[in-house]
Coordinates of C-alpha atoms in Angstrom, one line a residue:
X22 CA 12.5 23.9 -30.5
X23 CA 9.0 24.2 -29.6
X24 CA 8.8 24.5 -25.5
X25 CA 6.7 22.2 -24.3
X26 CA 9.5 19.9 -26.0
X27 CA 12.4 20.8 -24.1
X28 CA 10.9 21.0 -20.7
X29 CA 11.7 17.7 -18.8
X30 CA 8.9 16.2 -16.7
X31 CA 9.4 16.7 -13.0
X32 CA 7.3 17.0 -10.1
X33 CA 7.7 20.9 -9.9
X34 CA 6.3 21.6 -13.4
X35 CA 3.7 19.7 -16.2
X36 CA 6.3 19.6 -18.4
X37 CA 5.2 19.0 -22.1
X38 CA 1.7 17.6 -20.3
X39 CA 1.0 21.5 -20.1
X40 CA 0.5 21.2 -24.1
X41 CA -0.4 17.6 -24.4
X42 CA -4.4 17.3 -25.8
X43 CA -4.7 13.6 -26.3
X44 CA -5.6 12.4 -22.9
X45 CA -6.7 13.8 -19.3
X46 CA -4.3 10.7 -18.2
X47 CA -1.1 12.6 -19.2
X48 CA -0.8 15.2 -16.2
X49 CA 2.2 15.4 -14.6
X50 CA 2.1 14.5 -10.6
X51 CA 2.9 17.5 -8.6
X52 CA 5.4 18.8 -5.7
X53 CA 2.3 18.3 -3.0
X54 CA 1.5 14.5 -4.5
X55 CA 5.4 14.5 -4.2
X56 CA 5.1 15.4 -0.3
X57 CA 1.9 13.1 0.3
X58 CA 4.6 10.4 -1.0
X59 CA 7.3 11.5 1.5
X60 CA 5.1 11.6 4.4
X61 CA 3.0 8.5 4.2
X62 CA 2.6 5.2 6.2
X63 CA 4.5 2.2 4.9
X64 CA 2.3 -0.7 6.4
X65 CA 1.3 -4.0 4.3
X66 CA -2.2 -3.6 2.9
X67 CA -2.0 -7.2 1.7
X68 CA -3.0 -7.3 6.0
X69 CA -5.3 -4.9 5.6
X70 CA -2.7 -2.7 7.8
X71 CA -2.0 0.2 6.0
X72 CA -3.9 3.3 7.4
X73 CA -3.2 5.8 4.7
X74 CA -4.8 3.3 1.9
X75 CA -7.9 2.1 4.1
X76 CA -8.2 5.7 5.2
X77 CA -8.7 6.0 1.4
X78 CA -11.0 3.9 0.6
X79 CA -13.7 4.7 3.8
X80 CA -12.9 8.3 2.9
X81 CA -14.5 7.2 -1.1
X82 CA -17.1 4.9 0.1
X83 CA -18.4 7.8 2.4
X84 CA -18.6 10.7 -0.7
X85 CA -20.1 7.7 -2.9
X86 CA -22.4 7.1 -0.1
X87 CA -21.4 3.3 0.0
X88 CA -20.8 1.0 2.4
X89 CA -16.7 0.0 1.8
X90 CA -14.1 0.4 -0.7
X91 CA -11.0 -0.7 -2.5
X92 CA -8.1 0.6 -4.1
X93 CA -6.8 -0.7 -7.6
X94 CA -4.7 -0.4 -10.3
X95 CA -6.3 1.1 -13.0
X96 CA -10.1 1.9 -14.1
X97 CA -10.3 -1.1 -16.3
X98 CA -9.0 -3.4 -13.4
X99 CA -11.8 -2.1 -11.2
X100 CA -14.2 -2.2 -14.1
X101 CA -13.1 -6.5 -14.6
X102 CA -13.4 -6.5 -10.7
X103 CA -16.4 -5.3 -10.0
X104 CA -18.3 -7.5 -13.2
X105 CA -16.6 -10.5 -12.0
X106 CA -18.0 -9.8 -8.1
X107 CA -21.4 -9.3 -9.6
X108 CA -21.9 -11.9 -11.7
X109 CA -21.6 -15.6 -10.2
X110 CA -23.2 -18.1 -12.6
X111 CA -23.3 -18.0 -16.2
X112 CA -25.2 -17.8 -18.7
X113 CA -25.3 -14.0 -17.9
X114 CA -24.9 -10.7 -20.2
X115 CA -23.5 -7.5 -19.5
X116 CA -26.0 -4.7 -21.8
X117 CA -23.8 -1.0 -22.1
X118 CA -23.3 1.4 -24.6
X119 CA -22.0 0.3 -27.9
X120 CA -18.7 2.5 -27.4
X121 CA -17.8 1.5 -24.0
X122 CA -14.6 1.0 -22.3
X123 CA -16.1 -1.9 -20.9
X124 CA -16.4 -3.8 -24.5
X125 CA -14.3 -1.9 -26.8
X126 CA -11.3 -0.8 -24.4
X127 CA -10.7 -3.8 -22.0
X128 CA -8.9 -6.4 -23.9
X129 CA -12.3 -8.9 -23.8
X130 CA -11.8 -9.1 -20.6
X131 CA -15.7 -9.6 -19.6
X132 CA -16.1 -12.6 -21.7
X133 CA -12.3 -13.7 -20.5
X134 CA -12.6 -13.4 -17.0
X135 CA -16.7 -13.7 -16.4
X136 CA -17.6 -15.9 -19.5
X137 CA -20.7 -12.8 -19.9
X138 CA -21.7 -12.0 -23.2
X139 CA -21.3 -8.0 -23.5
X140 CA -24.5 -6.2 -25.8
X141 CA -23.7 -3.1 -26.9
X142 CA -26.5 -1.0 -27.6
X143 CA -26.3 2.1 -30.0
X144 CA -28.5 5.3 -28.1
X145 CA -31.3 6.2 -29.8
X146 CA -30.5 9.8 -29.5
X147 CA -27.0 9.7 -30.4
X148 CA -25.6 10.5 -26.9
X149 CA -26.3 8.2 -23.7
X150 CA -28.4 5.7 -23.4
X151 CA -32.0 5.9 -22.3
X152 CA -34.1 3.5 -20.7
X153 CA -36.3 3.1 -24.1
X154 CA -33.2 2.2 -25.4
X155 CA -32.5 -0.4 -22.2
X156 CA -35.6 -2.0 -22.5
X157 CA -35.6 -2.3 -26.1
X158 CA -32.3 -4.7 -26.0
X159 CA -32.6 -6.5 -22.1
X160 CA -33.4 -9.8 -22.0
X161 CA -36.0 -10.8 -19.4
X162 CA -36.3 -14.0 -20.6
X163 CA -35.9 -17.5 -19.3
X164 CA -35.9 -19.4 -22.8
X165 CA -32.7 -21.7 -22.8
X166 CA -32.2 -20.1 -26.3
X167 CA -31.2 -16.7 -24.3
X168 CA -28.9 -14.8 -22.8
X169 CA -30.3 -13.0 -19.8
X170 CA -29.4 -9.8 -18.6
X171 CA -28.1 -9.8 -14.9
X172 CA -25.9 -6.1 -15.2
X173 CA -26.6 -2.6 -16.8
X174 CA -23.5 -1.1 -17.1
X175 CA -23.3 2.7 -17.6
X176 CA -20.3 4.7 -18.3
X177 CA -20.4 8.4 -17.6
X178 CA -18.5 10.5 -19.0
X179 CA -18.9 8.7 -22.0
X180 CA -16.9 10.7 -24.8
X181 CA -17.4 13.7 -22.6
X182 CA -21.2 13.4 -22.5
X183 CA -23.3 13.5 -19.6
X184 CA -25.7 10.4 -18.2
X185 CA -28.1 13.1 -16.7
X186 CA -29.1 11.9 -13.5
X187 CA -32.9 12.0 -14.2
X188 CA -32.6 9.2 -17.0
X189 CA -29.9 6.9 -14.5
X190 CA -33.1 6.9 -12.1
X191 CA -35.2 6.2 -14.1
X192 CA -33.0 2.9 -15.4
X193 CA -32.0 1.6 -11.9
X194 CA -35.9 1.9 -11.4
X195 CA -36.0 -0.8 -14.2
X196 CA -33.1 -2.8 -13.2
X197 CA -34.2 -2.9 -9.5
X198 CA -37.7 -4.2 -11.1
X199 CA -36.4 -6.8 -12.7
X200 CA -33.2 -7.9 -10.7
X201 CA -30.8 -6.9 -12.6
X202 CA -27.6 -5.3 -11.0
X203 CA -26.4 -1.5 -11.9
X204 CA -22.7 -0.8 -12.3
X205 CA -21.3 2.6 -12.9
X206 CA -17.9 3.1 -15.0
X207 CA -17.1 6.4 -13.5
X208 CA -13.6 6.9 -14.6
X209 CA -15.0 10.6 -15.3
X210 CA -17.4 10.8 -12.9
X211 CA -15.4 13.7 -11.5
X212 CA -16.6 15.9 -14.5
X213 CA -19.8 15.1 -14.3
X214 CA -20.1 16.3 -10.5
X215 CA -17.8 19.3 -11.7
X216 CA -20.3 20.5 -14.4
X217 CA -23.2 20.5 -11.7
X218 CA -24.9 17.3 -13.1
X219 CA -25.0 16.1 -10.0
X220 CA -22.8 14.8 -6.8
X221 CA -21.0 11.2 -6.3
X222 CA -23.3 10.4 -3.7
X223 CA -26.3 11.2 -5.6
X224 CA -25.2 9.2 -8.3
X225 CA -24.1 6.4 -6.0
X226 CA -27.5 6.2 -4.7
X227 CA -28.7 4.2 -8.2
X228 CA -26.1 1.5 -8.7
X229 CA -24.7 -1.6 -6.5
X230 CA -21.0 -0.9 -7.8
X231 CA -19.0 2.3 -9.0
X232 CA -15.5 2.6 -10.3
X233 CA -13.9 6.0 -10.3
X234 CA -10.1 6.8 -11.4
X235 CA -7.5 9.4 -9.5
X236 CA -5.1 9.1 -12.8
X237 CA -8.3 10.7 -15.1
X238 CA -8.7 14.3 -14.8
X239 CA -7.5 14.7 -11.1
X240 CA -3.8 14.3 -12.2
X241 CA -2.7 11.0 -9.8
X242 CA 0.2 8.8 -10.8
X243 CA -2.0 5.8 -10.7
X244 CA -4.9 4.0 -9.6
X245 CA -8.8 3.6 -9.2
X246 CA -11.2 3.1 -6.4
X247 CA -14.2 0.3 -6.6
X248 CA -16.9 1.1 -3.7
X249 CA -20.0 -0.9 -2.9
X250 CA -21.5 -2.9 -0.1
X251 CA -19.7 -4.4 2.4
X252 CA -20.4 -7.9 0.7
X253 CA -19.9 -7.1 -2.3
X254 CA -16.2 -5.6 -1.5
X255 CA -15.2 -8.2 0.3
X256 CA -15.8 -10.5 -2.8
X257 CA -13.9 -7.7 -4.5
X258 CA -11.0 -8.1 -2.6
X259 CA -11.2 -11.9 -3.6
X260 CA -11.1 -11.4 -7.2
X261 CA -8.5 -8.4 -6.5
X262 CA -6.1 -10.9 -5.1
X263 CA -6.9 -13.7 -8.2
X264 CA -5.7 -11.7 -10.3
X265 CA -2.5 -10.0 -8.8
X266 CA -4.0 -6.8 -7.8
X267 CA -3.2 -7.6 -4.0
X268 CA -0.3 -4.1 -3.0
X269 CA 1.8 -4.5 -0.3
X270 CA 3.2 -0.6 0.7
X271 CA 0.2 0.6 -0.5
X272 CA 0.8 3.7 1.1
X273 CA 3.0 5.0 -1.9
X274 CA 0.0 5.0 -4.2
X275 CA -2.9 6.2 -2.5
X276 CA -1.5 8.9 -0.5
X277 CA -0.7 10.6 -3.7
X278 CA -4.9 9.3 -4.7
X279 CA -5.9 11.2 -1.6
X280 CA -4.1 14.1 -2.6
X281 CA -5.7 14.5 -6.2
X282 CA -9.1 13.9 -4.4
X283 CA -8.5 16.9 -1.9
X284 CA -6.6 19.3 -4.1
X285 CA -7.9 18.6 -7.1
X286 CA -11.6 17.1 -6.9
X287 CA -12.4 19.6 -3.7
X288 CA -14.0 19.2 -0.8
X289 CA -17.1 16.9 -0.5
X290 CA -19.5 14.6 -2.5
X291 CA -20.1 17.9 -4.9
X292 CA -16.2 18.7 -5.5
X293 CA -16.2 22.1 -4.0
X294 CA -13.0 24.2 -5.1
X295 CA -12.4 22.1 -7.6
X296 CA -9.9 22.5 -10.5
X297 CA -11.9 20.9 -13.5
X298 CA -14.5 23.9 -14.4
X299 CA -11.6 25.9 -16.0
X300 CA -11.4 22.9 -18.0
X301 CA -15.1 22.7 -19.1
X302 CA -15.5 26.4 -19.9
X303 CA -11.8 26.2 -22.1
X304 CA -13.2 23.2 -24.1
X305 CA -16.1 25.1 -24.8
X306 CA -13.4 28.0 -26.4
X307 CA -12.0 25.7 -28.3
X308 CA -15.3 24.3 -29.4
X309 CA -16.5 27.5 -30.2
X310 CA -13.5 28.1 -32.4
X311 CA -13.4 25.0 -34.7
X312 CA -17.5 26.1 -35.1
X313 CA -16.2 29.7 -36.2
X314 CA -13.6 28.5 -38.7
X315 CA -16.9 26.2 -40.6
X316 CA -16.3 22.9 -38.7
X317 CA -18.7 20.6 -37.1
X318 CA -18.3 19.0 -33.8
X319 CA -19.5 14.7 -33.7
X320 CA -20.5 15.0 -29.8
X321 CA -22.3 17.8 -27.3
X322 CA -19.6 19.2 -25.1
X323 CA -20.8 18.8 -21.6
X324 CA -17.2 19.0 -19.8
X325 CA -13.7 18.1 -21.2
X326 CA -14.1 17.1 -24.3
X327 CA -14.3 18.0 -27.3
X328 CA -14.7 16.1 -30.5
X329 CA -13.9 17.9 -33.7
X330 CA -15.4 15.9 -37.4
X331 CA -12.3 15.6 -39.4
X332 CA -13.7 13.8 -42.1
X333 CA -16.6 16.7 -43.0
X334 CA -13.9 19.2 -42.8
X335 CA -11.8 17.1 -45.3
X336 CA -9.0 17.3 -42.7
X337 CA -6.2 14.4 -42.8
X338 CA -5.5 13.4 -39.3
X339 CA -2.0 12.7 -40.0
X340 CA -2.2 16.5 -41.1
X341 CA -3.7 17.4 -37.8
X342 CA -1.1 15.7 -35.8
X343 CA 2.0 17.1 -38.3
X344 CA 1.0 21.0 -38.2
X345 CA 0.6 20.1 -34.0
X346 CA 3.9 19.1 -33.9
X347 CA 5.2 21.3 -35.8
X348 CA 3.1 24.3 -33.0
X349 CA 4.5 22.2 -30.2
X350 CA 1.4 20.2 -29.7
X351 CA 0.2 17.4 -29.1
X352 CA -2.7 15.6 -31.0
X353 CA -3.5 12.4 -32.0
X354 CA -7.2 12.9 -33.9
X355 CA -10.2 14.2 -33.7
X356 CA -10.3 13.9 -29.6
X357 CA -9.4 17.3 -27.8
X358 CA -9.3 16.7 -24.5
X359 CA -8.6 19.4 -21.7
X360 CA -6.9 19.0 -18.2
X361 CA -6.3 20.9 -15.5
X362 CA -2.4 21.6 -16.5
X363 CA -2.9 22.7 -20.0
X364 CA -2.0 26.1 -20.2
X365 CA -3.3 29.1 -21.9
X366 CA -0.3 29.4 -23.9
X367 CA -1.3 25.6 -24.9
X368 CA -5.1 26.8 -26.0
X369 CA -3.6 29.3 -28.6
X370 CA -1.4 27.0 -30.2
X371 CA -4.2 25.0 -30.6
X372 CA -6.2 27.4 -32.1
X373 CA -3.6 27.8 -34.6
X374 CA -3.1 24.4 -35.1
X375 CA -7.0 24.2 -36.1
X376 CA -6.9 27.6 -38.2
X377 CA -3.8 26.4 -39.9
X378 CA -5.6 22.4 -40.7
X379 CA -8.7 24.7 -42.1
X380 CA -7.0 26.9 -44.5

């Protein structure tokens, strides 16, 4: 039996996370999120009481270089949160990228929850949206026969790719023209500050609302942080508690957030000391490998991702996932992604995995 299939998860070892590929969201908390756990205050955030949790979210707001935070669940729960708090008065539309969490990954929530129509617009250069590509599809209008645009939403990492920060300027220079409010999926923003793109503050400075998540890439059990304006949290926490999002021992959660931010992220708006460049510079191994055995990659690999064309290869997916089992792997399809606990042990199994699917 393969090892990472007999190692039991537990707080002092990844466990079969050390050769799990599908998803940054699979790391295993460790022994110090463990101790953050054990040593953290018990108070009622449903008061507003808890220090370790408000502690928290100051600490985000501050590095996003925003006014107030608030902790959550999950990305998509701060994602529905922070769309609801923006928009007030339909009709109003939400215009992202075609392949966004936001509109392919959330259930509908948008048009359940804020009765906004999403647009998804496909990038003209195949990668992230640019503001040609904004104002090809906003609508400015005021005809009765339209839907008007009232948020840009932009999700970065989006499959791995970078938003540089020149062209997210350059769009919240539009928005801010024409009224229209930016919000900023960052579930990944971490590896976008980790690949030197820029920091969390700088990117803060060009939208009104940013979601970031501890359990993506930094390794924490759970939860997400929403920051903004002072106003515009405080509606937050409003449409946190309609939906059930209201914690009581809060504590329990975030301590082990704050953890992952200082261990993992580093020290800073810029994530200095952080643990996700090994993870960049090992996707780009394994990028450069699948190239070497004559395969072709679907997406530019700017940090932890990489995204290997089945279909030109002639490749089954099913056979993908059957030889990775089979190594002690663990695949789903085409999506490689790298954390910070896969070992290197893990990357050579891969690579066999990939020579072996090529043959």
């Amino acid at each position: 039996t393969p090892r990472s299939h007999s190692v039991q998860n537990a707080w002092s070892t990844p466990g079969s996370a050390e050769f799990d590929f599908r998803s940054d969201t699979i790391t295993t908390p460790t022994t110090s999120m463990l101790m953050a756990i054990q040593n953290t205050t018990l108070f009622d955030d449903g008061y507003g009481e808890d220090p370790t949790t408000s502690s928290l979210e100051a600490h985000m707001a501050e590095l996003c270089g925003h006014e107030a935070g608030v902790f959550l669940l999950s990305g998509t729960m701060g994602n529905q949160i922070a769309l609801r708090s923006l928009l007030t008065q339909p009709p109003h539309a939400v215009l992202c990228d075609h392949r966004a969490h936001i509109l392919c990954l959330e259930a509908g929530g948008v048009s359940m929850l804020t009765g906004a129509m999403v647009s998804g617009v496909v990038p003209s250069n195949g990668n992230y949206l640019l503001l040609e590509d904004i104002e090809k599809h906003v609508i400015l209008s005021d005809d009765c026969h339209a839907c008007p645009t009232k948020v840009i939403s932009i999700e970065n990492t989006l499959r791995g790719i970078i938003t540089p920060l020149t062209e997210v300027q350059r769009i919240s220079v539009f928005a801010r023209k024409h009224g229209i409010k930016m919000h900023l999926d960052g579930a990944r923003l971490w590896e976008v500050v980790a690949a030197g793109a820029g920091s969390l503050s700088e990117y803060g400075a060009y939208f009104d609302s940013m979601t970031l998540c501890y359990s993506k890439g930094l390794g924490a059990p759970v939860g997400s942080i929403l920051v903004g304006s002072e106003e515009f949290i405080k509606r937050a926490r409003w449409m946190r508690q309609a939906i059930g999002g209201t914690l009581r021992q809060a504590g329990v959660l975030t301590s082990a957030a704050r953890n992952a931010i200082d261990v993992n992220f580093g020290v800073g708006s810029n994530g200095e000391g952080n643990v996700l460049k090994r993870t960049h510079a090992i996707a780009q191994r394994i990028a450069a490998f699948w190239l070497s055995l004559g395969g072709s990659i679907e997406h530019p690999v700017h940090t932890n991702m990489v995204w290997i064309d089945l279909k030109k290869a002639g490749v089954d997916p099913q056979r993908l996932r059957d030889v990775a089992k089979s190594k002690g792997v663990k695949l789903t399809r085409g999506r490689i992604v790298v954390h910070y606990q896969i070992s290197d042990e893990a990357v050579d199994r891969l690579k066999d995995v990939l020579a072996t699917v090529m043959q």
